[in-house]
């Protein structure tokens, strides 16, 4: 049996696991505030002026490799307790199997919706409802219903003993429920005891009962699954957010279990799901947004959680799964969302799965149950892909999944070069082929491929800009030491953190005669460099004999540290959205190498604890970076095969000074960034543009050439809602409708000389869809921008074409991903 780590060791480990993301993100957010000031540095354009840019498209030069729809993935990671439950999986209670977490793992950082004092007897965050003559105890006699064996803490069940006929007592948990969607909730609970019955209720936080039912009690464990219907909503909405405080569409409640009269009752294995949960399991908001924003693949189980995730903890019946502490992000994971549930979600939302296996073959004794060896990785592949007549396939079939899932895409290790990662190393050779102390990637990949030789396996690469800054030839070493038969590509992460702290930002501003908006522009425009940096990995792979090597930009985000009081260009803002557009443009331009991209977090990364103010970011799913992803991916809903074509941007620009390890000095970078692609039949052309200037609109001339002269073009622009300049980096303030970004949709005509002029507001993003053979506007049926819970489905399309050339309804395009979308002609009418 493993021994528990000493508290000093755990604290040190926490500093590693929390420092990179939580610390830097928290510093950025805490420093940012929500107010805008006026910069004093040298600006590329004054607030009231405009700039000019030219984008030249050369459809004659196109990529051999098709632009893949896998540029539009998402990361699904277990951040604390609430991100997955109920952000993804509809479980509205925490710690459902009553695990008593060790004291030295317990801290204020554990995510809960409410401040809950730790009870001397009840497992956190359960609370007692007890008067005189009532005793509450946590029993660990092995007679429980649920929860596998854990070497840490104690999994058990609570016993509530009532000492007299007039005693009343029990326990409760304060929760949030999606009462805007549904008033129906499905409860599951195991009960035994000597009292006659237990009253289960959903109440307001003040104790007013809104739904209740009686459960008969016997002296043997009995499973009860009643439905609870709220008589009305609580009227008390849950509000949270680290960057912006937003009222969510979730009401505040408590679930209570109480009894009267002398005797006792025991409780275990509590489930509470929304009545409208998809397949009884999944948050409909999440499924809807994955569909509406045309997500194409989903990475799981992380992220940092990968390094500590043992797949066996999350398979089989829920009552047999072992809860684990989340050492990467804090929190108690019941493991109800495991392999089968993840793959079911992928099926429901039509997502391609990619599973990442942890690389932690040498954990200390206290974490022995987290060890992941090549045979563990091979067994996971066999469990997922093996026939039912194999050992692991038979285990899967025993778990009610007779058919294999046939997952093709796998990775080994997450950011294994980082000191915050469990099992990390700074020696690429050790990770690649092992050492006297460690087992290398080559052994994992070989074991996994021996089970299924059709899979692809990616190694944990390092952002080449960051690796160069650290003078570590990480990626070169992997490519040099690994055989191409064992390595299909690299998982690389790009987070734009900016400079280390607010003082460093102030020094940078002084050194460069710059202001806060200059700094934000540099952060956002650095995405332009990403394509060349990752394409360099493709060149290295070619030199090392890799025939079909590719890069998976499997985590993408912008969370820069800013100066005190400065605006924050994070993913919740239009500058952050422009950064994502620049990264997607880079991927489209370098599609021969960059074939997969995953934006960090599923769209409803919505669960922020009240008591935690430094992470994670805002709960509002109406982030403009998500709308940008949808704007791009909507083009891929049809069956057309797209190829990247050459594009050049010129005109107004700025220098990028040295700004940390991910921003290389570069002169005269165009404010407007662009990518373009043409479908295989050589007709329609899609052009993506973003203006990264934060002070001025750009008057952009797009040179399309004679081939597209006088052709219809659909234009969708995503712009900041604010007209204040410099752009104040507004944050979303509503779950109901977009508040910090707007979308407009027009149909125009390319001029006779093959050019098109349009205005791009600061930090705006545009998509042009040019038709070449129908003589009318070809409208993409879904522009990708989610209208919000109360939003209007169809944004009116304005027709600006010449008289006599009014558009007709375009040909439909439906992908089969999620509900089909109506198509509109340029007058806004649906066909």
mmCIF file with all atom_site columns, C-alpha atoms in Angstrom, residues 107 350 452 508 621 705 777:
data_model
loop_
_atom_site.group_PDB
_atom_site.id
_atom_site.type_symbol
_atom_site.label_atom_id
_atom_site.label_alt_id
_atom_site.label_comp_id
_atom_site.label_asym_id
_atom_site.label_entity_id
_atom_site.label_seq_id
_atom_site.pdbx_PDB_ins_code
_atom_site.Cartn_x
_atom_site.Cartn_y
_atom_site.Cartn_z
_atom_site.occupancy
_atom_site.B_iso_or_equiv
_atom_site.pdbx_formal_charge
_atom_site.auth_seq_id
_atom_site.auth_comp_id
_atom_site.auth_asym_id
_atom_site.auth_atom_id
_atom_site.pdbx_PDB_model_num
ATOM 1 C CA . UNK A 1 107 ? -6.961  23.624 0.753   1.00 0.00 ? 107 UNK A CA 1
ATOM 2 C CA . UNK A 1 350 ? -19.984 14.072 -33.650 1.00 0.00 ? 350 UNK A CA 1
ATOM 3 C CA . UNK A 1 452 ? -3.401  -2.020 -32.882 1.00 0.00 ? 452 UNK A CA 1
ATOM 4 C CA . UNK A 1 508 ? 9.073   46.818 -21.559 1.00 0.00 ? 508 UNK A CA 1
ATOM 5 C CA . UNK A 1 621 ? -19.706 30.666 -23.069 1.00 0.00 ? 621 UNK A CA 1
ATOM 6 C CA . UNK A 1 705 ? -7.664  38.566 -59.415 1.00 0.00 ? 705 UNK A CA 1
ATOM 7 C CA . UNK A 1 777 ? -24.240 34.563 -53.598 1.00 0.00 ? 777 UNK A CA 1
#
